[in-house]
């Protein structure tokens, strides 16, 4: 067994030293992501301290071993899991040692998610089991630590019971891990709850509810103090309260502070504040917690839908699964950030976490980028669903309350979250008292934990299940429905006091008009924002309903949606890929066969008053904006050359788009999402490769192999091309181009931790080598 004497205790000491300039910081929270050993497959005795793991692979978590493949039609995950592998995976932490602290402390290990059916041990002692792979959980390891000698945490993750999900889950410790040290008297986990009952431009009232647990053997007086700072670090309010806390008791401290002229959190300016809440005894800080929050008022009204800070807003949302394409379920935050940037360009302002709790940093990003969130718990209750018969339905009865409680308490301080959902297309019987009780119990629990936010669920065929007539929908804070917009419109008009929202919607124009034209429709969430792994029939491995593909490339669905949802002038051209109006819509003017392509059906997506189309400089006519926002269409006789669309408002040109027919591939263009990286796990640069002709036009029909090589203190974490039918590995240094594109994801090398230049090279047969240089910095 390899021993790592870069000990957790020394890391804790380093963390305390680094924070010495801020004497209020007493809780120690240390990342525990590096130097894990991994073994794919089951093995006896791996939970024991003395187990020999020298032959196991060293990994850094988050780590998803399923995405490593290979793809196979016979893999038990089947269509739900994208035909990727399942099974048992074992992890063992670095050996870590502790010196006994001068005063008694508590030590916990926290997991943001382990997929799935995880068992955790320390030094052979079983700490617990969690079936639901999406839940954040913690264990108290204090009683089982051995001071002055080695300690090992072992994790067994089992997703061999298949089919377990209708969509890709991943496998292993696929989210972050931490060690947390507190005093015996401490704030409870997620025990600081912040609300803003008054949120105006003149005044923000901040209410802080803090739970303090006294695990010492003495009762004493304690003071809880909260200091609030703005984005610049300026203190804007301080409030405190003192009271006695008996030994063995958990006490609630209620504080309230006023912030003058607050900077409100909204979609355009997602201003954030930080609250440092401390527990003090006799003038000494003994515990603390940092909470990032926003001052804002969010509400839903039956007649007018969603309101944020007094402004009536349509939620233009998308449903997102938790995978990141080529990286699987272990998604660096930079991948999400690039995806969010693209979605916001399209006009997206909301996200539904489909259909499970997401990583906490995902919600942090929504807070920072100004996206409202529907936070969802489960895809199933007790009844199973096809292609996921052995999923959470096996555990719902025993685990729903704990899993719901931990998600809501973890997430409730995020200003981005405006509504919760407790289920998606639930197949349980909702026409009897048992079904009513299941929903009511979940809604009541959320109201208890987070009274300020409403609860919904994504109803499935409501007129078939009878929930609009039997009283079920009347229980819901907000009535959410998937698809069938005419039904929810009719339901609201029959019950004008119901608040309604589209929880899952298709991309067609009728569903957009239901949102655009009905003031009471609070919003909708498209299925989906991004192509996702799974839920597709072989040979396809990826569901392709996204506005953008796995790589983040725009699809025609995204181009059209931007013309409906963006506030900026938009004009986008697409044509049918095959002759005479057949084939998929594609955004180029380079047919696969120039010799047989003569009749080109062209659509232009635009929000402009009028669009004029030009082919090789000759006008093909001007078309006004249809009242129903439909695309404008032209039937053209194809000519090689230039196709151009000009959008005008009030007769003035405001935007254009131009395509040119591409010639033979001549070179590769490399562009990076960022030029500098650190060794943080969440840092990643996506390097896009585009095949172009001599004039720089994209060669959209090229599918030749691109080979990558890298030098410097970085590594190629994944490769991809967005092709939903490709069975190529996401690992390694090669990927075929698809529609003229592919990519490599570059991350810092956590084994070396060196800084300096990194050069990524790409080659394709018959073309000159291309390269790009990035920098790894501290």
XYZ file of C-alpha atoms in Angstrom:
778
model
C 0.000 0.000 0.000
C 1.500 3.304 -1.084
C 1.603 5.882 1.683
C 1.175 9.600 1.145
C 2.664 11.561 3.975
C 1.675 14.887 2.485
C -0.837 14.566 5.249
C -4.341 15.855 5.560
C -3.346 17.364 8.886
C -0.554 19.347 7.267
C -3.001 20.478 4.592
C -5.334 21.665 7.305
C -2.503 23.512 8.955
C -1.565 25.124 5.640
C -5.160 26.193 5.131
C -5.314 27.759 8.564
C -2.001 29.547 7.993
C -3.157 30.892 4.644
C -6.235 32.292 6.338
C -4.345 33.801 9.244
C -4.941 37.316 7.951
C -8.667 36.706 8.424
C -8.953 35.737 12.098
C -12.687 35.077 11.749
C -11.998 31.929 9.718
C -11.998 28.913 12.042
C -13.699 26.134 10.092
C -11.245 24.331 7.829
C -12.496 23.036 4.493
C -9.896 21.256 2.350
C -10.256 19.700 -1.094
C -9.681 15.946 -0.974
C -9.645 15.267 -4.719
C -6.096 14.138 -5.477
C -4.106 10.921 -5.170
C -6.994 8.473 -5.123
C -6.345 4.892 -6.291
C -8.970 3.334 -8.562
C -9.858 -0.217 -9.535
C -12.555 -1.140 -12.043
C -14.302 -4.263 -10.788
C -15.218 -5.718 -7.421
C -12.568 -6.940 -5.020
C -12.730 -8.376 -1.527
C -11.188 -6.546 1.408
C -10.532 -3.237 -0.331
C -12.127 -1.367 2.559
C -9.404 -2.495 4.966
C -6.516 -0.213 5.912
C -3.859 -2.833 5.099
C -5.209 -3.700 1.632
C -2.516 -3.638 -1.068
C -3.561 -1.135 -3.774
C -0.130 -0.642 -5.391
C -1.370 -1.966 -8.748
C -4.426 0.271 -8.821
C -4.554 3.276 -11.131
C -3.966 6.710 -9.587
C -6.727 9.200 -10.402
C -7.919 12.637 -9.421
C -11.591 13.006 -8.645
C -14.051 14.037 -9.973
C -13.653 10.904 -12.067
C -16.149 9.117 -14.324
C -14.833 5.753 -15.450
C -17.862 4.868 -17.587
C -17.124 7.570 -20.182
C -13.842 5.778 -20.933
C -15.949 3.187 -22.761
C -15.925 1.302 -24.938
C -19.318 1.713 -26.528
C -21.163 -1.561 -27.109
C -24.729 -2.343 -28.069
C -24.643 -5.165 -25.515
C -23.637 -3.010 -22.518
C -26.315 -3.405 -19.799
C -26.874 0.370 -19.599
C -28.493 0.064 -23.033
C -30.073 3.152 -24.622
C -30.532 4.963 -21.314
C -26.846 4.913 -20.456
C -25.742 5.556 -24.012
C -24.416 1.987 -24.361
C -21.436 2.798 -22.140
C -20.151 0.398 -19.441
C -21.533 -0.167 -15.959
C -20.310 -2.168 -12.989
C -18.463 -1.778 -9.707
C -15.607 0.657 -9.125
C -13.442 0.950 -6.004
C -11.573 4.046 -4.789
C -9.050 4.325 -1.985
C -7.755 7.665 -0.758
C -4.174 8.619 -0.121
C -2.931 7.459 3.267
C -3.259 10.491 5.519
C -2.104 11.087 9.087
C -3.218 13.410 11.844
C -1.572 14.738 14.921
C -4.018 14.874 17.792
C -5.407 18.444 18.014
C -4.765 20.494 21.152
C -8.508 20.883 21.681
C -11.217 18.421 20.585
C -12.340 18.804 16.975
C -14.822 17.109 14.671
C -13.775 15.824 11.249
C -16.075 15.012 8.344
C -15.680 13.750 4.802
C -18.097 15.301 2.286
C -18.969 13.921 -1.149
C -20.836 16.049 -3.678
C -21.972 12.876 -5.434
C -20.963 9.249 -5.990
C -22.595 7.223 -8.775
C -24.162 5.034 -7.478
C -25.148 2.866 -4.498
C -22.021 4.022 -2.702
C -20.549 2.463 0.423
C -17.890 4.414 2.314
C -15.411 3.151 4.911
C -12.600 4.658 6.943
C -9.978 2.262 8.223
C -12.356 -0.632 7.563
C -15.252 0.950 9.488
C -18.406 1.231 7.393
C -19.725 4.799 7.480
C -22.853 4.380 5.394
C -24.560 3.689 2.095
C -26.217 6.125 -0.349
C -28.196 4.714 -3.276
C -28.903 8.026 -5.046
C -25.831 9.022 -7.018
C -26.861 12.679 -7.299
C -27.024 13.466 -3.577
C -24.410 15.388 -1.614
C -23.656 13.657 1.693
C -21.201 13.720 4.591
C -19.965 11.318 7.255
C -18.487 12.028 10.666
C -15.106 10.287 10.691
C -13.964 11.636 14.060
C -14.517 8.434 16.093
C -12.576 6.271 13.660
C -9.466 8.362 13.020
C -6.157 6.989 14.180
C -3.971 9.859 15.364
C -0.293 9.667 14.548
C -0.613 6.843 11.996
C -2.212 6.081 8.637
C -5.881 6.524 7.732
C -7.599 5.465 4.500
C -11.050 6.238 3.127
C -12.430 3.574 0.798
C -15.419 3.925 -1.522
C -17.286 1.250 -3.428
C -19.568 2.591 -6.171
C -21.947 0.116 -7.803
C -24.042 0.898 -10.868
C -24.161 -2.708 -12.041
C -27.925 -2.945 -11.422
C -29.190 -2.000 -14.882
C -31.028 -0.430 -16.574
C -30.824 2.183 -13.844
C -31.597 5.376 -15.743
C -33.249 6.657 -18.908
C -30.213 8.896 -19.494
C -26.476 8.765 -18.852
C -25.438 8.809 -15.200
C -21.704 8.154 -15.241
C -19.944 5.978 -12.681
C -17.678 6.547 -9.693
C -16.708 9.539 -7.549
C -17.714 11.977 -10.255
C -17.994 15.108 -8.090
C -15.712 16.843 -5.591
C -14.713 15.549 -2.138
C -13.719 17.573 0.945
C -12.433 17.138 4.473
C -14.089 19.521 6.932
C -12.914 20.245 10.469
C -15.074 22.060 13.028
C -15.196 22.844 16.718
C -17.460 20.783 18.991
C -19.790 23.772 18.936
C -20.506 24.555 15.324
C -22.964 25.609 12.671
C -24.900 22.603 11.413
C -24.354 21.413 7.810
C -26.148 23.877 5.532
C -27.560 25.392 8.682
C -27.233 29.026 7.562
C -30.330 30.059 5.628
C -30.539 33.540 4.109
C -33.635 35.191 2.674
C -34.343 38.734 1.515
C -37.951 39.555 2.506
C -37.471 43.148 1.301
C -35.591 43.690 -1.943
C -35.945 47.126 -3.488
C -33.526 49.616 -4.986
C -33.686 51.582 -1.738
C -33.493 48.807 0.831
C -32.599 45.167 1.166
C -33.657 43.330 4.298
C -31.508 40.255 4.870
C -32.796 37.595 7.253
C -30.271 35.070 8.565
C -31.340 31.867 10.267
C -28.358 30.030 11.757
C -28.450 26.656 13.503
C -25.769 26.061 16.132
C -25.160 22.576 17.523
C -23.428 22.112 20.852
C -21.691 18.719 20.828
C -19.616 19.543 23.877
C -20.548 18.435 27.392
C -21.089 21.984 28.668
C -23.873 24.504 28.254
C -22.708 28.041 27.544
C -23.586 31.412 26.044
C -22.687 31.901 22.393
C -22.874 34.828 20.007
C -23.670 34.440 16.322
C -22.499 37.325 14.142
C -23.033 37.825 10.414
C -20.984 40.294 8.391
C -22.247 41.071 4.886
C -19.926 42.296 2.126
C -20.640 43.356 -1.441
C -18.875 42.255 -4.645
C -15.976 44.594 -3.922
C -15.475 43.211 -0.415
C -16.907 46.295 1.302
C -18.780 45.624 4.540
C -22.365 46.780 4.112
C -23.965 45.368 7.287
C -23.126 43.548 10.515
C -25.613 41.964 12.899
C -25.281 39.712 15.948
C -27.293 37.812 18.536
C -26.355 36.039 21.782
C -28.123 33.215 23.580
C -27.437 30.125 25.646
C -27.038 26.738 23.968
C -27.321 23.678 26.166
C -25.006 20.691 25.817
C -26.283 18.254 23.200
C -28.816 20.758 21.823
C -29.222 22.477 18.445
C -30.357 26.096 18.755
C -31.727 28.526 16.154
C -30.353 32.051 15.969
C -32.497 34.531 13.994
C -30.794 37.730 12.811
C -31.819 40.520 10.470
C -29.809 43.223 8.733
C -30.665 46.083 6.392
C -28.576 46.954 3.335
C -29.066 50.472 1.977
C -29.374 50.915 -1.790
C -28.543 47.270 -2.523
C -27.373 46.056 -5.894
C -30.134 43.630 -6.774
C -29.520 40.221 -8.338
C -31.095 40.064 -11.776
C -30.562 38.460 -15.169
C -28.475 41.281 -16.625
C -26.540 42.203 -13.494
C -26.340 39.152 -11.216
C -24.970 41.041 -8.220
C -23.912 38.871 -5.299
C -23.218 39.459 -1.625
C -21.222 37.355 0.830
C -22.250 36.658 4.408
C -19.648 35.441 6.911
C -21.519 33.926 9.842
C -19.446 33.195 12.935
C -20.048 31.423 16.227
C -18.256 33.214 19.069
C -17.593 32.329 22.691
C -15.970 34.730 25.123
C -14.694 36.932 22.312
C -13.189 34.036 20.358
C -14.483 32.772 17.020
C -14.943 28.998 17.187
C -16.745 28.303 13.895
C -17.772 30.124 10.741
C -19.402 29.658 7.375
C -19.370 31.701 4.176
C -22.644 32.074 2.264
C -22.952 33.734 -1.133
C -26.422 35.111 -1.822
C -28.323 37.676 -3.828
C -30.801 40.328 -2.820
C -33.817 39.910 -5.061
C -37.586 39.409 -5.121
C -38.872 36.546 -7.265
C -42.536 35.590 -7.477
C -45.132 33.931 -9.686
C -48.614 35.331 -10.301
C -51.531 33.533 -11.896
C -52.479 36.247 -14.385
C -49.032 37.469 -15.392
C -46.497 34.705 -14.747
C -42.999 35.322 -13.400
C -41.734 38.545 -11.810
C -38.178 39.419 -10.799
C -37.591 42.616 -8.839
C -40.878 44.071 -10.036
C -40.236 43.242 -13.701
C -42.483 40.817 -15.571
C -40.187 38.304 -17.327
C -40.829 35.296 -19.528
C -38.632 32.400 -18.436
C -36.978 31.242 -21.647
C -35.507 28.057 -20.302
C -33.879 24.807 -21.322
C -33.713 21.402 -19.696
C -30.175 20.140 -19.127
C -28.907 16.725 -18.148
C -25.782 16.619 -16.015
C -23.282 15.154 -18.478
C -20.682 17.275 -20.245
C -20.433 15.254 -23.434
C -16.891 13.980 -23.920
C -16.055 14.287 -20.211
C -19.118 12.318 -19.145
C -20.489 13.087 -15.706
C -17.245 14.541 -14.291
C -17.614 18.003 -15.801
C -15.037 20.794 -15.286
C -16.859 24.022 -14.524
C -15.229 25.732 -17.509
C -17.139 23.343 -19.778
C -20.419 24.519 -18.285
C -19.363 28.154 -18.456
C -18.692 27.975 -22.199
C -21.996 26.207 -22.732
C -23.867 28.800 -20.674
C -22.290 31.632 -22.665
C -23.652 30.128 -25.869
C -27.092 29.491 -24.389
C -27.286 33.083 -23.185
C -26.357 34.309 -26.678
C -29.340 32.347 -27.964
C -31.547 34.134 -25.441
C -31.833 31.469 -22.751
C -32.388 32.853 -19.250
C -33.461 29.735 -17.347
C -32.352 26.143 -16.658
C -34.263 23.134 -15.401
C -31.954 20.603 -13.724
C -33.305 17.530 -15.431
C -34.089 15.357 -13.551
C -31.924 15.369 -10.449
C -29.774 17.495 -8.136
C -26.740 18.969 -9.886
C -23.241 19.689 -8.605
C -23.199 22.691 -6.238
C -20.731 24.612 -8.421
C -23.202 24.330 -11.326
C -25.614 26.452 -9.273
C -22.806 28.826 -8.273
C -22.267 29.424 -11.989
C -25.964 30.088 -12.556
C -25.799 32.646 -9.747
C -22.817 34.394 -11.313
C -24.130 34.351 -14.877
C -27.713 35.408 -14.219
C -29.745 32.293 -15.044
C -32.895 31.385 -13.130
C -33.199 27.721 -12.139
C -35.895 25.111 -11.618
C -34.187 22.790 -9.124
C -35.455 19.220 -9.560
C -35.252 16.165 -7.321
C -36.335 12.973 -9.097
C -37.177 11.351 -12.416
C -39.196 8.603 -10.723
C -41.077 7.947 -7.509
C -42.202 4.335 -6.920
C -43.314 3.477 -10.436
C -40.614 2.550 -12.914
C -40.124 3.845 -16.446
C -39.085 1.986 -19.600
C -35.299 1.733 -20.027
C -34.812 2.671 -16.383
C -36.725 -0.029 -14.544
C -34.049 -0.471 -11.856
C -33.520 3.164 -10.989
C -34.530 5.401 -8.095
C -37.954 3.751 -8.025
C -36.284 0.965 -6.011
C -35.274 3.437 -3.282
C -37.858 6.229 -3.300
C -39.896 5.067 -0.299
C -36.893 4.835 2.036
C -34.818 7.712 0.711
C -36.972 10.482 -0.806
C -37.187 12.498 2.413
C -33.449 12.477 3.148
C -32.468 13.153 -0.464
C -34.978 15.996 -0.800
C -33.976 17.516 2.518
C -30.284 17.531 1.677
C -30.805 19.008 -1.792
C -33.039 21.830 -0.572
C -30.882 22.708 2.438
C -27.753 22.686 0.273
C -29.293 24.778 -2.523
C -31.710 27.188 -0.849
C -29.318 30.162 -0.613
C -28.802 30.353 -4.379
C -30.528 33.439 -5.802
C -30.769 31.695 -9.180
C -33.237 29.124 -7.846
C -36.789 30.427 -8.209
C -38.781 27.169 -8.098
C -38.414 23.511 -7.125
C -39.695 20.458 -8.978
C -40.308 17.158 -7.208
C -40.741 14.929 -10.228
C -40.692 14.445 -13.955
C -43.508 12.669 -15.799
C -44.226 10.585 -12.713
C -45.921 7.266 -13.558
C -47.300 6.618 -10.059
C -51.087 6.689 -9.740
C -51.983 10.339 -9.088
C -55.702 9.624 -8.959
C -55.937 8.331 -5.395
C -55.059 9.387 -1.848
C -51.688 7.622 -1.975
C -50.552 9.628 -5.005
C -51.881 12.848 -3.473
C -49.971 12.160 -0.259
C -46.671 11.506 -2.042
C -46.816 14.899 -3.705
C -48.123 16.733 -0.649
C -45.436 15.262 1.617
C -42.689 16.434 -0.727
C -44.173 19.891 -1.190
C -44.726 20.305 2.546
C -41.133 19.301 3.324
C -39.778 21.871 0.869
C -42.082 24.545 2.296
C -40.745 23.720 5.753
C -37.108 23.958 4.648
C -37.445 26.879 2.220
C -40.767 28.712 2.675
C -39.963 31.401 0.120
C -40.020 29.295 -3.035
C -42.889 27.501 -4.826
C -43.004 23.833 -5.779
C -44.108 22.193 -9.007
C -43.667 18.936 -10.890
C -43.643 18.086 -14.579
C -47.087 16.589 -15.148
C -47.395 13.799 -17.687
C -50.434 13.736 -19.979
C -52.658 15.477 -17.426
C -55.918 14.954 -19.273
C -55.211 11.220 -19.463
C -54.161 10.918 -15.813
C -57.033 13.149 -14.707
C -54.927 15.456 -12.538
C -56.632 18.621 -13.830
C -60.038 17.340 -12.774
C -59.374 15.272 -9.646
C -57.913 18.010 -7.437
C -54.264 17.024 -7.794
C -53.181 20.078 -9.795
C -55.066 22.326 -7.410
C -52.588 21.306 -4.650
C -49.590 22.539 -6.616
C -48.008 25.945 -6.014
C -47.280 26.145 -9.740
C -48.829 23.776 -12.257
C -46.093 22.430 -14.509
C -46.806 20.408 -17.630
C -44.680 18.679 -20.258
C -45.670 19.394 -23.879
C -49.376 19.526 -24.951
C -49.591 23.291 -24.581
C -53.274 23.409 -25.546
C -54.101 21.380 -22.446
C -52.326 23.672 -19.990
C -53.803 26.733 -21.696
C -57.281 25.251 -21.353
C -56.587 24.294 -17.733
C -55.554 27.836 -16.807
C -58.479 29.408 -18.575
C -60.787 27.050 -16.659
C -58.918 27.866 -13.414
C -57.597 31.444 -13.707
C -56.164 31.254 -10.193
C -53.672 28.557 -11.257
C -50.085 29.604 -11.887
C -48.823 27.676 -14.915
C -45.472 26.955 -16.524
C -44.169 24.719 -19.296
C -41.753 22.303 -17.622
C -40.753 20.570 -20.850
C -41.413 21.838 -24.345
C -40.627 20.947 -27.934
C -38.918 23.281 -30.386
C -41.806 23.884 -32.786
C -43.338 27.266 -33.389
C -46.728 26.448 -31.847
C -45.135 25.939 -28.448
C -43.210 29.202 -28.740
C -46.421 31.077 -29.572
C -48.098 29.583 -26.504
C -45.452 31.339 -24.410
C -45.287 34.523 -26.464
C -49.010 35.170 -26.660
C -50.346 34.049 -23.264
C -49.499 36.531 -20.474
C -50.164 33.934 -17.784
C -47.586 31.466 -19.161
C -44.675 32.045 -16.780
C -42.145 30.338 -19.019
C -41.069 27.162 -20.712
C -38.099 24.804 -20.655
C -37.106 23.331 -24.017
C -36.166 19.692 -24.390
C -33.237 20.258 -24.539
C -30.628 22.978 -24.404
C -27.672 20.699 -25.208
C -27.363 17.268 -26.812
C -26.894 14.696 -24.042
C -25.584 11.161 -23.683
C -28.103 8.337 -23.680
C -31.842 7.993 -24.322
C -31.272 7.056 -27.939
C -31.403 3.933 -30.098
C -28.288 2.238 -31.464
C -26.190 3.156 -33.396
C -26.850 6.627 -31.951
C -25.446 7.169 -28.456
C -26.567 10.749 -27.899
C -29.972 12.406 -27.901
C -29.759 15.217 -30.445
C -32.597 17.517 -29.347
C -30.284 20.319 -28.190
C -29.947 23.903 -29.334
C -26.212 23.155 -29.393
C -24.314 19.891 -29.793
C -21.973 18.148 -27.339
C -19.094 20.383 -28.456
C -21.118 23.560 -28.023
C -21.591 24.139 -31.760
C -24.800 25.884 -32.778
C -27.436 23.720 -34.421
C -30.277 24.972 -36.652
C -32.605 24.642 -33.653
C -30.421 27.142 -31.791
C -30.276 29.497 -34.749
C -34.041 29.549 -35.006
C -34.515 29.919 -31.248
C -32.233 32.950 -31.180
C -34.525 34.641 -33.702
C -37.395 34.153 -31.231
C -35.671 34.716 -27.905
C -32.877 37.237 -28.476
C -33.373 40.974 -27.970
C -30.678 41.707 -30.563
C -31.225 41.760 -34.351
C -30.835 38.227 -35.687
C -30.568 36.763 -39.169
C -29.543 33.144 -39.817
C -29.686 31.108 -43.026
C -30.166 27.356 -43.358
C -30.769 25.130 -46.355
C -31.918 21.595 -46.909
C -28.812 19.425 -47.188
C -30.134 17.344 -50.072
C -31.574 18.315 -53.402
C -35.142 19.472 -53.925
C -35.954 20.295 -50.305
C -34.937 17.023 -48.676
C -32.429 16.177 -45.951
C -31.568 17.947 -42.710
C -31.265 21.698 -42.301
C -27.626 22.805 -42.482
C -26.027 26.228 -42.110
C -23.675 26.415 -45.109
C -23.618 26.865 -48.903
C -21.459 23.834 -49.680
C -23.486 20.807 -50.817
C -21.886 17.384 -50.584
C -22.302 16.893 -54.340
C -22.242 20.050 -56.453
C -23.157 18.004 -59.535
C -26.549 16.776 -58.305
C -27.607 19.699 -56.102
C -29.657 22.170 -58.129
C -32.832 23.017 -56.156
C -31.987 24.635 -52.819
C -34.705 25.257 -50.264
C -33.529 28.072 -47.979
C -35.011 29.328 -44.733
C -34.001 32.501 -42.904
C -34.587 32.775 -39.162
C -34.869 36.436 -38.223
C -36.561 38.858 -35.853
C -35.984 41.761 -38.250
C -38.787 43.693 -39.923
C -37.629 42.513 -43.331
C -35.002 40.241 -44.833
C -33.507 40.449 -48.313
C -31.659 37.449 -49.729
C -28.836 37.741 -52.264
C -27.234 35.008 -54.381
C -23.951 36.066 -55.947
C -24.954 39.682 -55.488
C -28.389 39.343 -57.111
C -31.444 39.990 -54.952
C -33.787 37.047 -54.515
C -36.484 39.224 -53.008
C -37.455 40.924 -49.761
C -39.768 39.245 -47.269
C -41.428 40.893 -44.244
C -41.559 39.401 -40.768
C -44.543 37.040 -40.436
C -46.904 37.758 -37.560
C -46.376 34.235 -36.218
C -42.535 34.468 -36.259
C -42.272 31.725 -38.896
C -39.045 31.483 -40.895
C -38.931 33.141 -44.291
C -38.466 30.719 -47.187
C -36.918 30.855 -50.653
C -36.649 28.182 -53.339
C -33.445 28.856 -55.252
C -31.649 27.359 -58.179
C -28.287 26.564 -56.637
C -25.259 28.493 -57.816
C -21.809 28.033 -56.392
C -20.625 31.257 -54.775
C -22.036 33.545 -52.098
C -25.380 33.511 -50.323
C -26.118 36.555 -48.165
C -29.049 37.607 -45.984
C -29.581 41.217 -44.924
C -31.852 42.062 -41.990
C -33.425 45.525 -41.751
C -35.481 47.348 -39.147
C -37.449 50.399 -40.262
C -35.596 50.232 -43.556
C -32.139 50.343 -41.943
C -29.676 47.468 -42.244
C -29.005 46.074 -38.756
C -27.430 42.642 -39.331
C -26.202 40.307 -42.070
C -25.016 36.739 -42.582
C -22.997 35.378 -45.491
C -22.071 31.877 -46.668
C -19.547 31.016 -49.365
C -19.173 27.700 -51.119
C -16.041 26.033 -49.804
C -13.315 24.528 -51.955
C -10.948 21.705 -51.096
C -9.598 21.489 -47.518
C -6.392 23.519 -47.231
C -5.625 23.960 -43.528
C -6.748 23.549 -39.926
C -7.721 26.514 -37.763
C -7.278 26.175 -34.007
C -9.081 28.429 -31.519
C -9.208 28.129 -27.740
C -11.944 29.028 -25.269
C -9.226 30.446 -22.992
C -5.502 31.024 -23.316
C -4.481 30.589 -19.681
C -5.137 27.712 -17.286
C -4.287 26.863 -13.719
C -4.069 23.371 -12.260
C -7.521 23.736 -10.674
C -9.581 20.699 -11.613
C -12.379 22.902 -12.965
C -10.070 24.769 -15.371
C -10.254 23.536 -18.955
C -9.593 25.031 -22.382
C -11.593 23.744 -25.321
C -9.484 23.920 -28.466
C -11.736 23.810 -31.515
C -10.376 22.538 -34.813
C -12.022 23.777 -38.006
C -11.169 22.455 -41.469
C -11.149 25.332 -43.977
C -10.290 25.937 -47.611
C -7.623 28.352 -48.845
C -9.994 31.298 -48.378
C -10.943 30.322 -44.815
C -14.386 28.873 -45.602
C -15.491 25.912 -43.499
C -15.281 22.580 -45.303
C -18.493 21.214 -43.827
C -18.348 17.857 -45.595
C -14.911 16.842 -44.322
C -14.743 13.845 -41.959
C -11.053 12.874 -42.041
C -9.138 11.930 -38.889
C -7.472 14.673 -36.843
C -4.525 13.622 -34.675
C -3.445 15.634 -31.628
C -0.202 15.890 -29.684
C 0.642 18.043 -26.687
C 3.803 19.277 -24.993
C 4.218 21.144 -21.716
C 2.606 20.772 -18.285
C -0.877 19.872 -19.561
C -2.816 16.942 -20.945
C -5.576 16.192 -23.416
C -8.518 15.361 -21.177
C -10.988 14.489 -23.943
C -11.654 14.708 -27.666
C -14.981 14.974 -29.495
C -16.724 16.004 -32.690
C -20.409 16.176 -31.704
C -21.454 13.278 -33.944
C -24.317 11.476 -32.168
C -23.621 8.229 -34.057
C -19.860 8.094 -33.481
C -18.464 5.256 -31.359
C -14.945 6.664 -31.206
C -13.242 6.934 -27.837
C -13.339 10.263 -26.026
C -9.907 9.401 -24.611
C -6.607 9.642 -26.423
C -5.243 11.835 -29.162
C -7.400 11.449 -32.274
C -10.904 12.198 -33.505
C -12.520 12.355 -36.912
C -13.793 15.722 -38.047
C -17.572 15.978 -38.282
C -19.135 18.646 -40.484
C -15.643 20.161 -40.600
C -15.132 20.348 -36.819
C -13.660 18.504 -33.843
C -12.089 19.522 -30.549
C -9.591 18.660 -27.817
C -10.131 19.592 -24.183
C -6.883 20.652 -22.500
C -6.320 20.607 -18.733
C -3.326 21.190 -16.503
C -1.360 18.092 -15.522
C -2.108 17.530 -11.851
C 0.774 15.091 -11.513
C 3.451 17.680 -12.326
C 1.810 20.931 -11.130
C 4.330 22.821 -13.259
C 3.694 26.116 -15.015
C 4.720 27.347 -18.442
C 3.731 27.180 -22.107
C 1.690 24.349 -23.563
C 1.576 23.617 -27.278
C -1.237 21.597 -28.809
C -0.670 20.383 -32.367
C -3.240 19.016 -34.792
C -2.667 17.176 -38.045
C -4.831 15.820 -40.848
C -3.537 13.802 -43.783
C -2.590 16.022 -46.692
C -2.751 19.290 -44.718
C -0.044 21.290 -42.938
C 0.312 20.866 -39.193
C -1.476 23.466 -37.061
C -0.610 24.497 -33.498
C -1.795 26.719 -30.695
C 0.002 27.769 -27.505
C -1.625 28.130 -24.090
C -0.132 29.052 -20.723
C -0.338 27.166 -17.435
C -0.114 29.708 -14.617
C -0.260 29.607 -10.846
